Amino acid sequence: MAIELPQVQRIDRSDESAIIQAIIRDGCCIIKNFTDVDTVNKVNEETRPYLEADKPWKGDLFPPETRRCTNLVGRSKTVRDKWIVDPLIRKITSTFIDKTTSNYYGETKHTYTSEAILSIAMTFDIGPGAKAQRLHRDDKNFHVDHEDQTKTGYRVGSDVMMNFMVPGVKTTFENGATLAIPSSHVWGSDRVPKVEEAVCAEMDVTDCWVMLGGLYHAGGANITQDEHRILNGFFFCRGFYRQEENPYLCNSTADVLSWSPEVQRIMGYELSSPNIGFVHFKKPLQHLRGDDMDEFGDFDASQEAK
Ligand SMILES: O=C(O)CCC(=O)C(=O)O
Ligand SMILES: [Fe+2]
């Protein structure tokens, strides 16, 4: 008997409450009519030179056929002015990622809200012949201990990041549409994700995929001869997941390079395992030294496939 897998819900952008309910239930959904074709075409034009200039990855994070456009917000005016500030995105990130707490300052109670910030924005172009990524949770970078919420139901506020992905082309099973396991956001940390549990989140141009950081997913395999699967991803995290004092804006490159390696590490100029703090996929010190990189690979060797 075939097992029926939960399918990804597709909901028009005008129905905000249904979108929020779908994210609570499934950890994901596809937003219909998120954007328009002209805007997608503009973003494709803005990212193309960077995708063409990118080099193959050596490691397990991406297949070598994938190309990326890093610093998408800095490089695409359209992404900057239209997508990351879209009121619907803000509504969703404020629901799931903003954090409000109260405490006493002397005898007066104060309430503070830390608003979500963009953690990373990048275009992923999966080329013909690429293998699928392994299923993963994007919040691995933030070391979340996932409790099993399968019986209690999802507690809003238990994710620390979430992401939105807008396709540059129609995505299909064949060209590598994202694979995902709906409802896996409520799984405990010990549960193993199985490829057979994943469904394919095929999207039309103008759709947007949204998912919580705890949802298991992966970029699919591209089994076509000549199609490129282009997806623009925006990943938001809690606003306080950064240093309280910002050393990057108050120390010169020469000063930082003169510090001892231990001071550089303590001040945040090394990566936090596995992937936090890179600059165009270089380590911060490689970037500051202006190192020319022939190839890019996984930062954390423990991620290599056994
Ligand atoms: O390319 C995709 O569909 C997803 C990419 C992804 O999940 C990642 O790189 O973390
Ligand atoms: Fe991912």
Coordinates of C-alpha atoms and ligand atoms in Angstrom, one line a residue:
M1 CA 0.0 0.0 0.0
A2 CA 1.4 3.4 -1.0
I3 CA 2.0 5.7 1.9
E4 CA 0.4 9.1 1.4
L5 CA 2.9 11.9 2.0
P6 CA 1.7 15.3 3.2
Q7 CA 1.9 17.7 0.3
V8 CA 3.1 21.3 0.5
Q9 CA 0.2 23.8 0.7
R10 CA 0.0 26.5 -2.0
I11 CA -1.6 29.7 -0.7
D12 CA -2.1 33.1 -2.3
R13 CA -0.2 36.0 -0.8
S14 CA -3.4 37.8 0.1
D15 CA -4.3 35.1 2.6
E16 CA -1.8 35.9 5.4
S17 CA -3.5 34.0 8.1
A18 CA -3.6 30.8 6.0
I19 CA 0.1 31.1 5.3
I20 CA 0.9 31.5 9.0
Q21 CA -1.3 28.5 9.8
A22 CA 0.4 26.4 7.1
I23 CA 3.8 27.3 8.5
I24 CA 2.7 26.3 12.0
R25 CA 1.3 22.9 10.8
D26 CA 3.7 21.9 8.1
G27 CA 6.8 24.1 8.8
C28 CA 6.6 25.4 5.2
C29 CA 4.3 26.4 2.3
I30 CA 4.4 27.9 -1.2
I31 CA 3.2 31.5 -1.4
K32 CA 1.4 32.1 -4.8
N33 CA 1.8 35.5 -6.5
F34 CA 4.5 36.6 -4.2
T35 CA 6.1 38.7 -7.0
D36 CA 5.8 39.4 -10.7
V37 CA 7.7 38.2 -13.8
D38 CA 9.4 41.6 -14.5
T39 CA 10.9 41.7 -11.1
V40 CA 12.1 38.1 -11.4
N41 CA 13.7 38.9 -14.7
K42 CA 15.4 42.0 -13.3
V43 CA 16.9 39.9 -10.4
N44 CA 18.1 37.2 -13.0
E45 CA 19.9 40.0 -14.9
E46 CA 21.5 41.3 -11.7
T47 CA 22.7 37.9 -10.5
R48 CA 23.8 36.4 -13.8
P49 CA 27.4 37.9 -13.9
Y50 CA 28.1 36.7 -10.4
L51 CA 26.7 33.2 -11.1
E52 CA 28.8 33.0 -14.3
A53 CA 32.0 34.1 -12.4
D54 CA 31.5 31.6 -9.5
K55 CA 33.7 28.6 -9.2
P56 CA 32.8 24.9 -8.5
W57 CA 32.6 23.9 -4.9
K58 CA 35.0 21.2 -3.6
G59 CA 33.3 19.5 -0.7
D60 CA 29.9 18.2 0.5
L61 CA 27.9 21.4 1.0
F62 CA 27.1 21.9 -2.7
P63 CA 27.5 19.7 -5.7
P64 CA 30.3 21.0 -8.1
E65 CA 27.7 22.0 -10.7
T66 CA 26.0 24.5 -8.4
R67 CA 26.9 28.2 -8.7
R68 CA 26.1 30.9 -6.2
C69 CA 25.7 34.6 -6.0
T70 CA 26.7 35.6 -2.5
N71 CA 25.9 39.0 -0.9
L72 CA 22.7 39.1 -2.8
V73 CA 21.4 42.1 -1.0
G74 CA 24.5 44.2 -1.8
R75 CA 24.5 43.0 -5.4
S76 CA 20.9 43.1 -6.4
K77 CA 19.1 46.5 -6.1
T78 CA 15.8 44.7 -6.9
V79 CA 16.2 42.1 -4.1
R80 CA 17.1 45.0 -1.8
D81 CA 14.3 47.3 -2.7
K82 CA 11.5 44.8 -3.3
W83 CA 11.8 41.4 -1.8
I84 CA 13.6 41.6 1.5
V85 CA 11.5 44.5 2.6
D86 CA 8.2 43.0 1.4
P87 CA 5.6 43.6 4.1
L88 CA 4.5 39.9 3.9
I89 CA 8.0 38.7 4.7
R90 CA 8.1 41.1 7.6
K91 CA 4.7 39.9 8.9
I92 CA 6.0 36.3 8.8
T93 CA 9.4 36.9 10.3
S94 CA 7.8 39.0 13.1
T95 CA 5.4 36.1 13.9
F96 CA 8.1 33.4 14.0
I97 CA 11.5 34.9 14.6
D98 CA 11.1 38.2 16.5
K99 CA 11.7 37.7 20.2
T100 CA 10.0 39.6 23.0
T101 CA 11.0 39.3 26.7
S102 CA 10.3 41.3 29.8
N103 CA 12.4 41.8 32.9
Y104 CA 12.9 44.2 35.7
Y105 CA 15.2 47.2 35.5
G106 CA 15.2 48.0 39.2
E107 CA 11.5 47.7 40.1
T108 CA 10.2 48.7 36.8
K109 CA 9.2 46.0 34.3
H110 CA 10.6 46.5 30.8
T111 CA 9.6 44.7 27.6
Y112 CA 12.0 44.5 24.7
T113 CA 11.5 43.1 21.2
S114 CA 14.5 42.0 19.1
E115 CA 13.5 42.0 15.5
A116 CA 14.6 39.4 12.9
I117 CA 17.5 40.4 10.7
L118 CA 18.7 39.0 7.4
S119 CA 21.4 36.3 8.2
I120 CA 22.3 35.4 4.6
A121 CA 20.9 36.0 1.1
M122 CA 22.2 34.0 -1.9
T123 CA 21.2 32.7 -5.3
F124 CA 21.6 29.0 -5.9
D125 CA 22.0 27.9 -9.6
I126 CA 21.9 24.1 -9.8
G127 CA 23.4 23.0 -13.1
P128 CA 22.7 19.9 -15.2
G129 CA 24.1 16.7 -13.6
A130 CA 24.2 18.0 -10.0
K131 CA 23.4 15.5 -7.3
A132 CA 20.9 16.3 -4.6
Q133 CA 22.1 17.8 -1.3
R134 CA 21.7 15.7 1.8
L135 CA 18.5 16.5 3.8
H136 CA 19.4 19.1 6.5
R137 CA 18.1 21.7 8.8
D138 CA 19.4 25.2 8.0
D139 CA 19.4 26.1 11.7
K140 CA 22.3 23.6 12.3
N141 CA 24.4 26.8 12.2
F142 CA 22.6 28.1 15.3
H143 CA 23.0 24.9 17.3
V144 CA 19.3 24.5 18.1
D145 CA 18.3 21.6 20.4
H146 CA 15.0 20.5 18.8
E147 CA 12.5 19.0 21.2
D148 CA 10.1 16.5 19.9
Q149 CA 6.9 18.5 19.4
T150 CA 5.0 15.9 17.4
K151 CA 2.5 15.3 20.3
T152 CA 2.2 18.8 21.7
G153 CA 2.0 20.6 18.3
Y154 CA 4.4 23.3 17.2
R155 CA 5.2 26.1 19.7
V156 CA 5.5 29.4 17.8
G157 CA 8.8 30.9 18.9
S158 CA 10.8 27.7 19.0
D159 CA 12.6 28.4 15.7
V160 CA 15.5 30.9 15.6
M161 CA 15.7 31.3 11.9
M162 CA 13.6 30.8 8.7
N163 CA 14.0 31.2 5.0
F164 CA 12.2 32.4 1.9
M165 CA 13.2 31.2 -1.6
V166 CA 12.1 32.8 -4.9
P167 CA 12.7 31.0 -8.1
G168 CA 14.3 32.6 -11.1
V169 CA 12.9 29.9 -13.4
K170 CA 10.1 27.3 -13.1
T171 CA 11.4 24.6 -10.8
T172 CA 10.7 21.0 -11.5
F173 CA 11.6 17.6 -10.0
E174 CA 13.9 17.2 -13.1
N175 CA 15.8 20.5 -12.7
G176 CA 16.3 20.2 -9.0
A177 CA 13.4 21.8 -7.2
T178 CA 13.8 21.9 -3.4
L179 CA 13.0 18.6 -1.6
A180 CA 11.4 18.9 1.8
I181 CA 9.7 16.9 4.6
P182 CA 6.5 18.8 5.6
S183 CA 6.0 18.7 9.4
S184 CA 9.6 17.7 10.1
H185 CA 10.0 21.1 12.0
V186 CA 8.4 19.4 15.0
W187 CA 10.8 16.4 15.1
G188 CA 13.2 16.0 17.9
S189 CA 17.0 16.2 17.2
D190 CA 17.4 12.4 17.2
R191 CA 14.9 11.6 14.4
V192 CA 16.7 10.6 11.1
P193 CA 15.2 12.2 7.9
K194 CA 14.6 9.7 5.1
V195 CA 14.7 10.7 1.5
E196 CA 11.5 8.7 0.9
E197 CA 9.7 11.1 3.3
A198 CA 10.6 14.1 1.2
V199 CA 8.3 15.8 -1.3
C200 CA 9.3 18.0 -4.2
A201 CA 8.4 21.7 -3.8
E202 CA 8.0 22.6 -7.5
M203 CA 7.4 26.3 -8.1
D204 CA 6.2 28.6 -10.8
V205 CA 8.0 31.8 -11.5
T206 CA 6.4 34.4 -9.1
D207 CA 6.0 31.9 -6.3
C208 CA 7.9 32.0 -3.0
W209 CA 8.9 29.0 -0.8
V210 CA 8.8 29.7 2.9
M211 CA 10.1 27.4 5.7
L212 CA 11.2 27.3 9.3
G213 CA 14.9 26.7 10.1
G214 CA 14.0 23.4 11.7
L215 CA 12.4 21.9 8.5
Y216 CA 14.4 19.1 6.8
H217 CA 15.0 19.9 3.1
A218 CA 17.6 19.8 0.4
G219 CA 18.3 21.2 -3.1
G220 CA 17.2 18.5 -5.5
A221 CA 19.3 16.7 -8.2
N222 CA 19.3 18.2 -11.7
I223 CA 18.8 15.4 -14.1
T224 CA 18.2 17.6 -17.2
Q225 CA 20.8 18.1 -19.9
D226 CA 20.7 21.9 -20.2
E227 CA 18.4 23.5 -17.6
H228 CA 19.7 25.7 -14.8
R229 CA 17.6 25.7 -11.6
I230 CA 17.9 29.2 -10.2
L231 CA 16.6 30.1 -6.7
N232 CA 17.1 33.2 -4.6
G233 CA 17.2 32.5 -0.9
F234 CA 16.8 34.9 2.0
F235 CA 17.5 33.6 5.5
F236 CA 16.4 35.5 8.5
C237 CA 17.6 34.9 12.1
R238 CA 17.0 36.3 15.5
G239 CA 18.3 39.9 15.7
F240 CA 20.5 39.2 18.7
Y241 CA 22.5 36.4 17.1
R242 CA 25.5 38.7 16.7
Q243 CA 28.0 40.3 18.9
E244 CA 26.8 43.1 21.3
E245 CA 29.8 45.3 20.3
N246 CA 30.5 45.4 16.5
P247 CA 34.3 45.0 16.1
Y248 CA 34.0 44.8 12.3
L249 CA 33.1 48.5 11.9
C250 CA 35.6 50.0 14.4
N251 CA 38.9 48.2 13.6
S252 CA 41.0 48.7 10.5
T253 CA 42.1 45.7 8.4
A254 CA 45.7 46.5 9.3
D255 CA 44.9 46.5 13.0
V256 CA 43.0 43.2 12.9
L257 CA 45.8 41.5 10.9
S258 CA 48.3 42.6 13.5
W259 CA 46.4 40.8 16.3
S260 CA 47.4 37.3 17.5
P261 CA 45.4 34.4 16.1
E262 CA 43.8 33.8 19.5
V263 CA 42.6 37.5 19.7
Q264 CA 41.3 37.3 16.1
R265 CA 39.3 34.2 17.0
I266 CA 37.9 35.7 20.2
M267 CA 36.9 38.8 18.3
G268 CA 34.9 36.8 15.7
Y269 CA 37.3 36.7 12.8
E270 CA 37.1 33.0 12.6
L271 CA 34.0 31.0 11.7
S272 CA 31.6 29.5 14.1
S273 CA 31.2 25.9 13.1
P274 CA 29.7 24.9 10.8
N275 CA 29.1 28.0 8.6
I276 CA 28.6 31.2 10.5
G277 CA 30.6 34.3 9.6
F278 CA 32.0 33.8 6.0
V279 CA 32.6 36.5 3.4
H280 CA 31.9 35.3 -0.2
F281 CA 32.7 31.8 1.1
K282 CA 36.1 32.9 2.4
K283 CA 37.1 32.9 6.0
P284 CA 37.1 36.5 7.3
L285 CA 40.9 36.6 7.6
Q286 CA 41.4 35.2 4.1
H287 CA 39.1 38.1 3.0
L288 CA 41.1 40.7 4.9
R289 CA 44.4 39.4 3.6
G290 CA 43.0 39.5 0.1
D291 CA 43.8 35.8 -0.5
D292 CA 43.1 34.7 -4.0
M293 CA 41.1 31.4 -3.8
D294 CA 41.3 28.8 -6.5
E295 CA 38.6 26.7 -5.0
F296 CA 36.0 26.9 -2.2
G297 CA 35.2 24.0 0.0
D298 CA 33.4 23.0 3.3
F299 CA 34.4 25.0 6.3
D300 CA 33.8 22.1 8.6
A301 CA 35.5 18.9 7.6
S302 CA 33.1 16.9 9.8
Q303 CA 30.4 17.6 7.2
E304 CA 32.2 15.5 4.5
A305 CA 30.2 12.4 3.4
K306 CA 31.6 9.3 5.0
Ligands
LIG1 O1 18.9 24.9 -3.5 C1 18.0 24.6 -2.8 O2 16.9 24.2 -3.2 C2 18.2 24.7 -1.3 C3 19.6 25.0 -0.9 C4 19.8 24.8 0.6 O3 19.0 24.2 1.2 C5 21.0 25.2 1.3 O4 22.0 25.4 0.6 O5 21.0 25.2 2.5
FE2 FE 19.3 24.4 3.3

